[in-house]
PDB file of C-alpha atoms in Angstrom:
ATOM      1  CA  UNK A   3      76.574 109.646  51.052  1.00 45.00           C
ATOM      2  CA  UNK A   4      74.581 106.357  51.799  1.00 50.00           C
ATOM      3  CA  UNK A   5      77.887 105.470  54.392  1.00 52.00           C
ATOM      4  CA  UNK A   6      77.391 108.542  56.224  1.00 51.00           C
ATOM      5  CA  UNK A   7      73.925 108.512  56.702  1.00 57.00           C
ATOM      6  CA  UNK A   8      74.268 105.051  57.846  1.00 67.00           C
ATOM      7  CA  UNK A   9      77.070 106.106  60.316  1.00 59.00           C
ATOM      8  CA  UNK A  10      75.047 108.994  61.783  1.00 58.00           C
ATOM      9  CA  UNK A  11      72.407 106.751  61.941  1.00 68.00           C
ATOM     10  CA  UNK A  12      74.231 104.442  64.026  1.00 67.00           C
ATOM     11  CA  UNK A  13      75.176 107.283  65.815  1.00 60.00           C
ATOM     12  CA  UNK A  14      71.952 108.469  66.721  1.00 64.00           C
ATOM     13  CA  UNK A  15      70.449 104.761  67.676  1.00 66.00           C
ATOM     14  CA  UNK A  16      73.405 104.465  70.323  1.00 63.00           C
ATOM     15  CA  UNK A  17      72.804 107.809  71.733  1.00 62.00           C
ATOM     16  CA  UNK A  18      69.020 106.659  72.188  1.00 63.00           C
ATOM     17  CA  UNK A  19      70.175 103.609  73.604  1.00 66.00           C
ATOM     18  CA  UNK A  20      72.311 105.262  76.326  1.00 63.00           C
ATOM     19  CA  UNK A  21      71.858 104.974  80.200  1.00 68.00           C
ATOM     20  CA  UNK A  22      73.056 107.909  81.010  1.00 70.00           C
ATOM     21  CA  UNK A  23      74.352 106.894  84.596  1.00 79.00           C
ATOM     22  CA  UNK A  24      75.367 103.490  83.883  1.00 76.00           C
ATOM     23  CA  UNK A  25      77.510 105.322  80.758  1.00 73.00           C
ATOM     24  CA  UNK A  26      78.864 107.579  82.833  1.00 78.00           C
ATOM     25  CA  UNK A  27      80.405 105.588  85.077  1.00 84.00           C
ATOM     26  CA  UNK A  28      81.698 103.689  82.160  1.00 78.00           C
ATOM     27  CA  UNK A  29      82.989 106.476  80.729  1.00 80.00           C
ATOM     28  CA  UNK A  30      84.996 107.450  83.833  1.00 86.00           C
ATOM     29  CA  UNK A  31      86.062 104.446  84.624  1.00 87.00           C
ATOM     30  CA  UNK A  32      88.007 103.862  81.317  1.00 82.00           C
ATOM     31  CA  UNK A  33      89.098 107.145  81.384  1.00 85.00           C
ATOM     32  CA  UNK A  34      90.955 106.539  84.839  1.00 84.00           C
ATOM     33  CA  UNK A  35      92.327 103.275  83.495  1.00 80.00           C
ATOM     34  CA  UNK A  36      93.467 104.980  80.280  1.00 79.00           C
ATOM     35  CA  UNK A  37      95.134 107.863  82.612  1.00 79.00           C
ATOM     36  CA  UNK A  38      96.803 105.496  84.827  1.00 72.00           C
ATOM     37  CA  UNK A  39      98.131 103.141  81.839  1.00 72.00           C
ATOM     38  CA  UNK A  40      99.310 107.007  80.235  1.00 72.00           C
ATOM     39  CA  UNK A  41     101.155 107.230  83.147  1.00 69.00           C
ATOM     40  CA  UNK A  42     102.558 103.771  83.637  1.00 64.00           C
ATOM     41  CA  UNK A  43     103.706 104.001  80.026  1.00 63.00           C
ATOM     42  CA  UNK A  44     105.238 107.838  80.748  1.00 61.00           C
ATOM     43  CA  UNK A  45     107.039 107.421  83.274  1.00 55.00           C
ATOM     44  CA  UNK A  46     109.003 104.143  82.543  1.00 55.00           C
ATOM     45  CA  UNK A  47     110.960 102.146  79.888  1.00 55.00           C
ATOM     46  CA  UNK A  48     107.847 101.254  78.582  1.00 57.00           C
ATOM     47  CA  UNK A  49     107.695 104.498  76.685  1.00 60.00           C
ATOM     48  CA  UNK A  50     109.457 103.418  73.153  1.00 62.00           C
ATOM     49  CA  UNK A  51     107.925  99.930  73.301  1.00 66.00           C
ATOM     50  CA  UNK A  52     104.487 101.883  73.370  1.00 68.00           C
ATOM     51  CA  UNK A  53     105.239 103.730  70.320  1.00 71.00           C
ATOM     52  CA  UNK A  54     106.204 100.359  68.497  1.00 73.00           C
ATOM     53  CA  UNK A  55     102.525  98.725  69.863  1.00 73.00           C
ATOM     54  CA  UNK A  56     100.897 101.742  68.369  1.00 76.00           C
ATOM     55  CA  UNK A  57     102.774 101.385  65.168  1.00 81.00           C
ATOM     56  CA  UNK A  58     101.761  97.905  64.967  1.00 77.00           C
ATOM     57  CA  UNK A  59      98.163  98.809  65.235  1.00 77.00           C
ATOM     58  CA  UNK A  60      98.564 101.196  62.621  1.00 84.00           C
ATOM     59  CA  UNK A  61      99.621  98.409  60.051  1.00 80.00           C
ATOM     60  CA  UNK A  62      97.050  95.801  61.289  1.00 76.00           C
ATOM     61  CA  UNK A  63      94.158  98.205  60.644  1.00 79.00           C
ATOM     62  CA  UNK A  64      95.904  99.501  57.064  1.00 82.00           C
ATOM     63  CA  UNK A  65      96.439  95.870  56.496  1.00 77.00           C
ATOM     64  CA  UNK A  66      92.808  94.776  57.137  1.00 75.00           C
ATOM     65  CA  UNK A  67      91.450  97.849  55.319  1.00 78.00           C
ATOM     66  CA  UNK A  68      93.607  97.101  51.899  1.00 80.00           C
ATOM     67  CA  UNK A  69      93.000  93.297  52.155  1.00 78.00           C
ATOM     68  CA  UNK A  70      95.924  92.138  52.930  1.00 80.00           C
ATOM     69  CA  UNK A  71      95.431  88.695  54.131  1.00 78.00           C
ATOM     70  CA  UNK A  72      99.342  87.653  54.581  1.00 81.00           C
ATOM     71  CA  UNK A  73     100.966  90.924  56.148  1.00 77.00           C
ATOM     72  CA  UNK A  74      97.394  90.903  58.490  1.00 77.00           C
ATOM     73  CA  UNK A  75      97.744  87.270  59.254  1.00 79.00           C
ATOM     74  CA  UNK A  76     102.105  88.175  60.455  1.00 81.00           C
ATOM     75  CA  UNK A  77     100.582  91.182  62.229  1.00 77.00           C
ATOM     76  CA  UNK A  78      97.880  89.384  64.189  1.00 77.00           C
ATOM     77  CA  UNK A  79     100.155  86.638  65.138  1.00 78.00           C
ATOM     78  CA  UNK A  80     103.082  89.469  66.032  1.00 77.00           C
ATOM     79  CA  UNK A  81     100.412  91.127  68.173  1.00 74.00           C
ATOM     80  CA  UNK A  82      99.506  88.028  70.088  1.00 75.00           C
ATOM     81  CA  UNK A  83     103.328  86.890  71.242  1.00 76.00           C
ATOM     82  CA  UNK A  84     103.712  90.565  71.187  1.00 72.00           C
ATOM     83  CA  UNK A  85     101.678  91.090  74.426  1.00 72.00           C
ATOM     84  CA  UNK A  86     102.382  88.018  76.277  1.00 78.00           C
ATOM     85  CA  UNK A  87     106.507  89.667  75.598  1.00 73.00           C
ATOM     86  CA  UNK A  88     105.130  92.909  76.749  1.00 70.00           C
ATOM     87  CA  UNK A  89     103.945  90.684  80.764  1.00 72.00           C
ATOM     88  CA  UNK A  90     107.126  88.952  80.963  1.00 72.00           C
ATOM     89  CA  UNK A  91     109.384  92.314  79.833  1.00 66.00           C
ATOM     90  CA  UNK A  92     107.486  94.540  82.303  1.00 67.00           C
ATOM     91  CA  UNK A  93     106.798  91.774  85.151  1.00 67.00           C
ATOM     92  CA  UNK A  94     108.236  94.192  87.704  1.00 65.00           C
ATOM     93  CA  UNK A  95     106.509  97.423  86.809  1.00 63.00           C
ATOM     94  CA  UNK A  96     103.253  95.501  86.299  1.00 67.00           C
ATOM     95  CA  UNK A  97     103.728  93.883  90.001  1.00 66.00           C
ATOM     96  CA  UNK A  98     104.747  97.160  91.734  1.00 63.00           C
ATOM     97  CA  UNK A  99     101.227  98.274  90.038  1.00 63.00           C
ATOM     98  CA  UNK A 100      99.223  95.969  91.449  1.00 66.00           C
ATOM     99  CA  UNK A 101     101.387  95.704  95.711  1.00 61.00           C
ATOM    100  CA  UNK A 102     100.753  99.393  95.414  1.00 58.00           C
ATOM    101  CA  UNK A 103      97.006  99.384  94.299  1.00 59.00           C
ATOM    102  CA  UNK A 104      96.380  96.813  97.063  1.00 56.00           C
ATOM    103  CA  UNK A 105      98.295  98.928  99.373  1.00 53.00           C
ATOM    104  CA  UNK A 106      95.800 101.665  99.059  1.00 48.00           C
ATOM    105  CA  UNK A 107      93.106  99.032  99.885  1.00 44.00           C
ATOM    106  CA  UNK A 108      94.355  97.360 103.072  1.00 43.00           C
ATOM    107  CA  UNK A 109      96.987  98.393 105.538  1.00 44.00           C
ATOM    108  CA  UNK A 110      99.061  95.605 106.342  1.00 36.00           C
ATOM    109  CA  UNK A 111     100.685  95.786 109.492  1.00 39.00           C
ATOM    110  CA  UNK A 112     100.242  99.233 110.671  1.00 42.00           C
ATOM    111  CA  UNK A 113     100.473  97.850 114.472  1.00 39.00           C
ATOM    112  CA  UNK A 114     102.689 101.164 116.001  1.00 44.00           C
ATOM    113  CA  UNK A 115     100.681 103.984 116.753  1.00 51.00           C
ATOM    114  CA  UNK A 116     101.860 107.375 115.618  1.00 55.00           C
ATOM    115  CA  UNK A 117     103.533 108.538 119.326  1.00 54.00           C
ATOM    116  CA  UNK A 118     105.209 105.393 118.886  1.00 61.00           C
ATOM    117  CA  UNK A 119     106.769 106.329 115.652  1.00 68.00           C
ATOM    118  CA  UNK A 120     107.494 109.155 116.945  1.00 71.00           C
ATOM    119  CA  UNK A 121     109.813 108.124 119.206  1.00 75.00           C
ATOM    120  CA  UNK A 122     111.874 105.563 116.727  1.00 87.00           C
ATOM    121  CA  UNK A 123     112.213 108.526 113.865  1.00 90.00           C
ATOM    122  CA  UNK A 124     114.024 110.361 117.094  1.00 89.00           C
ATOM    123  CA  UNK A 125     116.500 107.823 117.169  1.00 92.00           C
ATOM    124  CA  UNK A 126     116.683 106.994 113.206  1.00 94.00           C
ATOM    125  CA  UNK A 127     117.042 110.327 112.196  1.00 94.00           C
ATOM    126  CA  UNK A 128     119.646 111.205 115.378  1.00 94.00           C
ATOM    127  CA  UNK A 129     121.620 108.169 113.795  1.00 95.00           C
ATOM    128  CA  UNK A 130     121.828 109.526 110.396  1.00 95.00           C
ATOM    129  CA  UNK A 131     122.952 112.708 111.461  1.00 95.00           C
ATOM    130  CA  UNK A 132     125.670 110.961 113.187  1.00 95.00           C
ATOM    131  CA  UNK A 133     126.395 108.857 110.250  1.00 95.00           C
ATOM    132  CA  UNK A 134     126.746 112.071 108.510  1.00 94.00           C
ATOM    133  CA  UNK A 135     129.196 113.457 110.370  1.00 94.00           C
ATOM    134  CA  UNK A 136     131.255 110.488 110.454  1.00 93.00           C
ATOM    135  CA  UNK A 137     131.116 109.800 106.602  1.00 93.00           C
ATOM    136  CA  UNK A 138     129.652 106.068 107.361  1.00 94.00           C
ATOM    137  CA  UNK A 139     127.850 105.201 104.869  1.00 94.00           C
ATOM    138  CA  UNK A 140     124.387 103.375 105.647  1.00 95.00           C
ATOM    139  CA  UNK A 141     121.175 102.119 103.872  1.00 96.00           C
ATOM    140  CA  UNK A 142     117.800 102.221 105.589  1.00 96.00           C
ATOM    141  CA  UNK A 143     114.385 101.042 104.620  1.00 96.00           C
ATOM    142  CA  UNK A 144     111.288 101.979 106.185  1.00 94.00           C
ATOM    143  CA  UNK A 145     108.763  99.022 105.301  1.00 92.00           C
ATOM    144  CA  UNK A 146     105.483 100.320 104.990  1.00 88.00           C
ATOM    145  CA  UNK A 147     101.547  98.548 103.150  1.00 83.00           C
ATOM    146  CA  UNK A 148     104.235  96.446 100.507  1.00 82.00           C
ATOM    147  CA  UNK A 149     105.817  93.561 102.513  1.00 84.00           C
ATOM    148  CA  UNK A 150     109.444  93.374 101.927  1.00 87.00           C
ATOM    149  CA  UNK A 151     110.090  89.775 102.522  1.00 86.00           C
ATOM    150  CA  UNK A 152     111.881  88.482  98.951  1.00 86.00           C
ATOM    151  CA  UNK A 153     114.794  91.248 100.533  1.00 91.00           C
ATOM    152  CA  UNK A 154     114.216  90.531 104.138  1.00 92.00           C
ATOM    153  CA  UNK A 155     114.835  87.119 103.026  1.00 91.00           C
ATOM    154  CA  UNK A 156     118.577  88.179 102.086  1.00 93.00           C
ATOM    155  CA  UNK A 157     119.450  89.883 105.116  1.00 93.00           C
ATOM    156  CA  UNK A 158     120.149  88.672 108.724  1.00 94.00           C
ATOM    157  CA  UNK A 159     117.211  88.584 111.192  1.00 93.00           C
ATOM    158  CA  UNK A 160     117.605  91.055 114.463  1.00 92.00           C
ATOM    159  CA  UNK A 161     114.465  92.041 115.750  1.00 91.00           C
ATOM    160  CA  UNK A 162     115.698  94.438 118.105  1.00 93.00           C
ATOM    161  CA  UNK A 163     114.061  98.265 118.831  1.00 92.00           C
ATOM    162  CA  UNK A 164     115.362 100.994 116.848  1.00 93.00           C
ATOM    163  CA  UNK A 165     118.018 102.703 118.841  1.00 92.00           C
ATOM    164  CA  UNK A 166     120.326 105.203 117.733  1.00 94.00           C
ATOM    165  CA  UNK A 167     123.774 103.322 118.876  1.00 95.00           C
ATOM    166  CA  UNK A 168     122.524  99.845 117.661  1.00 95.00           C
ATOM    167  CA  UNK A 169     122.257 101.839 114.118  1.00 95.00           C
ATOM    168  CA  UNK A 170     125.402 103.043 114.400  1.00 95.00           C
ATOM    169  CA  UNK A 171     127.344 100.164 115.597  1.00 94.00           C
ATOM    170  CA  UNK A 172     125.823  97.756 112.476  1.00 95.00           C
ATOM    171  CA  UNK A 173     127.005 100.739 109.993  1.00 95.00           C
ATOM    172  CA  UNK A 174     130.421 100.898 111.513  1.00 93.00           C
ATOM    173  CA  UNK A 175     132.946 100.177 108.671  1.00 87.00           C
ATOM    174  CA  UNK A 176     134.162  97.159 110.266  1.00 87.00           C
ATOM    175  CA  UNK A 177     131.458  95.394 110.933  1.00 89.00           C
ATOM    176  CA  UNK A 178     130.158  92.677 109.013  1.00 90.00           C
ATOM    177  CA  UNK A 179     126.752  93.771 108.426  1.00 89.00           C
ATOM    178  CA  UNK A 180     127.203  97.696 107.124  1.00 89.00           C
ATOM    179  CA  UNK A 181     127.622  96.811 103.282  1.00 88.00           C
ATOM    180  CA  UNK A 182     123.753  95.771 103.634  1.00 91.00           C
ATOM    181  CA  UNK A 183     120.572  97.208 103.819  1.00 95.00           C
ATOM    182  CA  UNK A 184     118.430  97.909 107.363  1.00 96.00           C
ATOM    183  CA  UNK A 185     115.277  97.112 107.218  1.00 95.00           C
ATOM    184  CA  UNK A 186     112.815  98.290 109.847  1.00 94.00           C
ATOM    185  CA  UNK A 187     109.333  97.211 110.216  1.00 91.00           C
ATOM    186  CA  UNK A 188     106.524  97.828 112.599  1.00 86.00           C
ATOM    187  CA  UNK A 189     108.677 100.276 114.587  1.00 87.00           C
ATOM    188  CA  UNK A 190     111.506  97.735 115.001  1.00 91.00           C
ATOM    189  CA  UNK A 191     115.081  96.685 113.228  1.00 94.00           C
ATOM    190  CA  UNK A 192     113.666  93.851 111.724  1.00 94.00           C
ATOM    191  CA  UNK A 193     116.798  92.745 109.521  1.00 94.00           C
ATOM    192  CA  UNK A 194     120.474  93.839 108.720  1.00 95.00           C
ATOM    193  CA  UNK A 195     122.387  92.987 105.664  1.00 94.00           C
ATOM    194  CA  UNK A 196     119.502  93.007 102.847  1.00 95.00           C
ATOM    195  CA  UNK A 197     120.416  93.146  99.430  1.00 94.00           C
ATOM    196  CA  UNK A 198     117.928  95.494  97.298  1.00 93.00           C
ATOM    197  CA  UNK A 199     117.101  95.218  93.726  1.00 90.00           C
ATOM    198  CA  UNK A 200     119.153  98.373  92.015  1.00 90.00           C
ATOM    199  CA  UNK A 201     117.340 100.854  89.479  1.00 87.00           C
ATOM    200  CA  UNK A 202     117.196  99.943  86.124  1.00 79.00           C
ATOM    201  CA  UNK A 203     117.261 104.095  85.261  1.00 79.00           C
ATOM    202  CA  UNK A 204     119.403 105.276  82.844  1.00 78.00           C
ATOM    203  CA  UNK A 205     119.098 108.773  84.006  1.00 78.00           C
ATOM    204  CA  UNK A 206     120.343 108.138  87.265  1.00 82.00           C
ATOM    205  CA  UNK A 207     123.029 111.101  88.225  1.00 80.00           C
ATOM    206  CA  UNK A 208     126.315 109.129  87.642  1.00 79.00           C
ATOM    207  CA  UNK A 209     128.076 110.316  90.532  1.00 80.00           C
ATOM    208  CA  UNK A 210     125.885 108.513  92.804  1.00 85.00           C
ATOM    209  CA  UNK A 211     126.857 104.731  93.887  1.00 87.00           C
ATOM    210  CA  UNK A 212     125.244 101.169  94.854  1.00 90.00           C
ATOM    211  CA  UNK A 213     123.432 103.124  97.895  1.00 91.00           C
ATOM    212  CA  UNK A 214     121.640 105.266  95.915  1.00 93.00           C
ATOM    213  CA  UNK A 215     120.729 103.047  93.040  1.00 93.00           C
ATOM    214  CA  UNK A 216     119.445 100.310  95.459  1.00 93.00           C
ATOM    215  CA  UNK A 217     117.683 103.139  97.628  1.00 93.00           C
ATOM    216  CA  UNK A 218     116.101 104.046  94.134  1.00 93.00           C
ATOM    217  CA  UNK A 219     115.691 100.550  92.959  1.00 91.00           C
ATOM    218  CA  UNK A 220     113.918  99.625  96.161  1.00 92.00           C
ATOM    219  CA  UNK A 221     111.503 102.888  95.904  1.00 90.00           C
ATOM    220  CA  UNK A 222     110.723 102.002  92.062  1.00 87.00           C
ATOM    221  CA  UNK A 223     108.991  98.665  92.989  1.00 85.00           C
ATOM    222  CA  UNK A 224     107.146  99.664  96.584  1.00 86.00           C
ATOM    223  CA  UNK A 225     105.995 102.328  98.511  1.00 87.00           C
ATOM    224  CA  UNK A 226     109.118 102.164 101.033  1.00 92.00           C
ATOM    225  CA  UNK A 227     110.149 105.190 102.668  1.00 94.00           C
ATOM    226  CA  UNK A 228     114.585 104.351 102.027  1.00 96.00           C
ATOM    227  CA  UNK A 229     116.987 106.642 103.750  1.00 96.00           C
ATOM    228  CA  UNK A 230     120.956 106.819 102.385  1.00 96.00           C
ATOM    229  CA  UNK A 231     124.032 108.173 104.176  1.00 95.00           C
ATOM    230  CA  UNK A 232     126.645 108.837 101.380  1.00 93.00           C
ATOM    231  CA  UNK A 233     129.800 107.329 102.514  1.00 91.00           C
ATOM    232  CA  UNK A 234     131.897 109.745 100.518  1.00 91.00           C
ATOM    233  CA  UNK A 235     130.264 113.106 101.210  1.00 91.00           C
ATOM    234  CA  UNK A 236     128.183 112.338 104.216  1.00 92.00           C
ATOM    235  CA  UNK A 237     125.053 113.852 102.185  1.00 94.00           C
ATOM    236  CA  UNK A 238     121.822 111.979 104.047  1.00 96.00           C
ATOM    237  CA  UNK A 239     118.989 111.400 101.266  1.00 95.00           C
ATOM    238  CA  UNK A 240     115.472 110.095 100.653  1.00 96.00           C
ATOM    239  CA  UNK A 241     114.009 107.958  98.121  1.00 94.00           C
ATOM    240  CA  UNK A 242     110.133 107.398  97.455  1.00 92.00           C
ATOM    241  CA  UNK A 243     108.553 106.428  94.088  1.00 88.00           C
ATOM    242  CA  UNK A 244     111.776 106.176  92.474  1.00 87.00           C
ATOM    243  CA  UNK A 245     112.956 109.828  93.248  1.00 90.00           C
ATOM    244  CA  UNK A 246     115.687 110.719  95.614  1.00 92.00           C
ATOM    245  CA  UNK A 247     115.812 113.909  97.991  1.00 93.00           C
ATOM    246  CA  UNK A 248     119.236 114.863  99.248  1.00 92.00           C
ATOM    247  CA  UNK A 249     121.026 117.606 100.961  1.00 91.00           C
ATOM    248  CA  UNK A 250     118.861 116.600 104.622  1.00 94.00           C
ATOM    249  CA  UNK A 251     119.635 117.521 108.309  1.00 92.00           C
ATOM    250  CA  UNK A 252     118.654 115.808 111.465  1.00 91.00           C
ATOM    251  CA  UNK A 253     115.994 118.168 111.466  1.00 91.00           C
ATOM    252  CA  UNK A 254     114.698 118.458 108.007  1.00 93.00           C
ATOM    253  CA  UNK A 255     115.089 114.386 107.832  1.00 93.00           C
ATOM    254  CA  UNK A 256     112.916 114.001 110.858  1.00 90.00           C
ATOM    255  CA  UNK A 257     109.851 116.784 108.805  1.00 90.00           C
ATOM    256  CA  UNK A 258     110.673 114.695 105.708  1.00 91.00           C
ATOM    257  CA  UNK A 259     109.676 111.519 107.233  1.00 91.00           C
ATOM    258  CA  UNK A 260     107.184 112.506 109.246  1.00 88.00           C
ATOM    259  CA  UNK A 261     105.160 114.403 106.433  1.00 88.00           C
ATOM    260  CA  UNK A 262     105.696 111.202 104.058  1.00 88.00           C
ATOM    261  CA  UNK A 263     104.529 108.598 107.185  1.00 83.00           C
ATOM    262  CA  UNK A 264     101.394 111.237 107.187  1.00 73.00           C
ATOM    263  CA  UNK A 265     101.690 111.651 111.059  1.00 55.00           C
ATOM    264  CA  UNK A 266     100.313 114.514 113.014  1.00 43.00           C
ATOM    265  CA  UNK A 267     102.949 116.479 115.389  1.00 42.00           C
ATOM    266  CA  UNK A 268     100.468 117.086 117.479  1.00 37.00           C
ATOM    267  CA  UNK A 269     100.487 113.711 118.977  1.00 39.00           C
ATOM    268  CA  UNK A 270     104.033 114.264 120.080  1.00 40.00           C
ATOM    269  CA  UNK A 271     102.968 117.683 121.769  1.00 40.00           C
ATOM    270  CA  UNK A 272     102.870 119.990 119.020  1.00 38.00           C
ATOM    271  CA  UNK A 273     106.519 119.818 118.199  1.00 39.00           C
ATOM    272  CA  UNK A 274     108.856 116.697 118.008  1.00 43.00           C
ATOM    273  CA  UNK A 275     110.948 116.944 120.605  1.00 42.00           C
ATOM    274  CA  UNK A 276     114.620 116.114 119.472  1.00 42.00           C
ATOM    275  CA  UNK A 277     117.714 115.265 121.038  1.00 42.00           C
ATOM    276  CA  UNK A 278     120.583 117.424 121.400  1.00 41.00           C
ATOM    277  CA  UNK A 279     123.916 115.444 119.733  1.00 40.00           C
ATOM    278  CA  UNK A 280     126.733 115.496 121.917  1.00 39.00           C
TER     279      UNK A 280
END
């Protein structure tokens, strides 16, 4: 009885201690961190491993309680290589973390304004509809707040405006640049041939190729809007956040992207006006 009297006692002392606005911002605070960490650990590999850290736990405190110096002394020293493992395992989840909380806090290169957009996603998305028809397949990235410069790095430099035939004629079978990635940046074809980390993802659908899992592997790692022309069925998809959108038109394409690049139609008149294929 004297315990719990003492604990409620405690209790009450930090309750009377307690700046209520300072606390709650405390509170919330750690409560967003603990959501976002929920998260992290949900929706990735990092799911099992979790489990094992909280099992871990478990035995330290049982191990400390019962007074039992040897199994808490392995524990403690498990825990401590244990989490510097747990940085190097998770080194690319942790760093798409961080590009895209610093992507929410600066813009990086945002230099087209929205008409100007626009006008390229006329000529992207009239490109992948031709693609389509043709069954070529093709692999483009839309850079956006994370710099893409450890893929850019891979590819070959163009620097040319986005035009629909230019697209067309790098993703022509026989050319020696279509087995890469396209990636454009500020409104311009800023490299051809990029290579692009594939998705780790087990669950991956396993009809879908080296397109797809790049497109996904790119999407998994930064905010990059990546658009895929199967070569095999023609079928013209999207991937953000690590999820992939398929089954797109010209027309439905050109909504997707515009919704996801967050610009308003009414800058282009009201309606995007499109080009009628030939």
């Amino acid at each position: 009885m004297g315990a719990v009297k003492e604990w409620f006692s405690n209790l009450g002392n930090l309750f009377a201690n307690m700046n209520p606005i300072v606390d709650i911002i405390d509170i919330l605070i750690v409560s967003v961190i603990l959501y976002y960490a929920f998260m992290f650990v949900r929706e990735r590999r990092a799911g099992k491993l979790a489990v094992g850290v909280v099992i871990l736990l478990i035995a330290l405190g049982i191990s400390e309680l019962s007074g039992m110096k040897a199994f808490s002394f392995i524990i403690e020293n498990i825990m401590q290589v244990g989490l510097i493992a747990l940085i190097i395992i998770f080194q690319p989840e942790l760093r798409s973390v961080l590009e895209k909380v610093g992507g929410g806090v600066t813009n990086i290169g945002e230099s087209k304004r929205k008409s100007d957009v626009v006008s390229w996603l006329d000529e992207l998305t009239t490109a992948c509809s031709d693609l389509s028809d043709s069954r070529t397949g093709a692999l483009i990235v839309i850079e956006r707040e994370t710099r893409l410069g450890d893929e850019i790095r891979t590819g070959v430099p163009v620097n040319a405006d986005i035009n629909c035939a230019l697209i067309k004629n790098i993703f022509f079978n026989k050319a020696p640049l279509h087995d890469g990635a396209m990636i454009l940046r500020d409104g311009r074809i800023h490299s051809c041939g990029c290579f692009l980390p594939l998705s780790q993802n087990n669950s991956i659908d396993k009809n879908l190729g080296t397109r797809h899992r790049a497109a996904l592997g790119l999407s998994e790692i930064s905010d990059a809007l990546v658009v895929v022309v199967s070569e095999e069925t023609g079928t013209i998809s999207v991937a953000r956040n690590g999820k992939l959108k398929r089954d797109f038109d010209k027309y439905t394409l050109q909504n997707e992207l515009v919704s996801l690049l967050d610009l308003d139609n009414r800058e282009s008149g009201g309606r995007l006006k499109l080009r009628k294929n030939k």
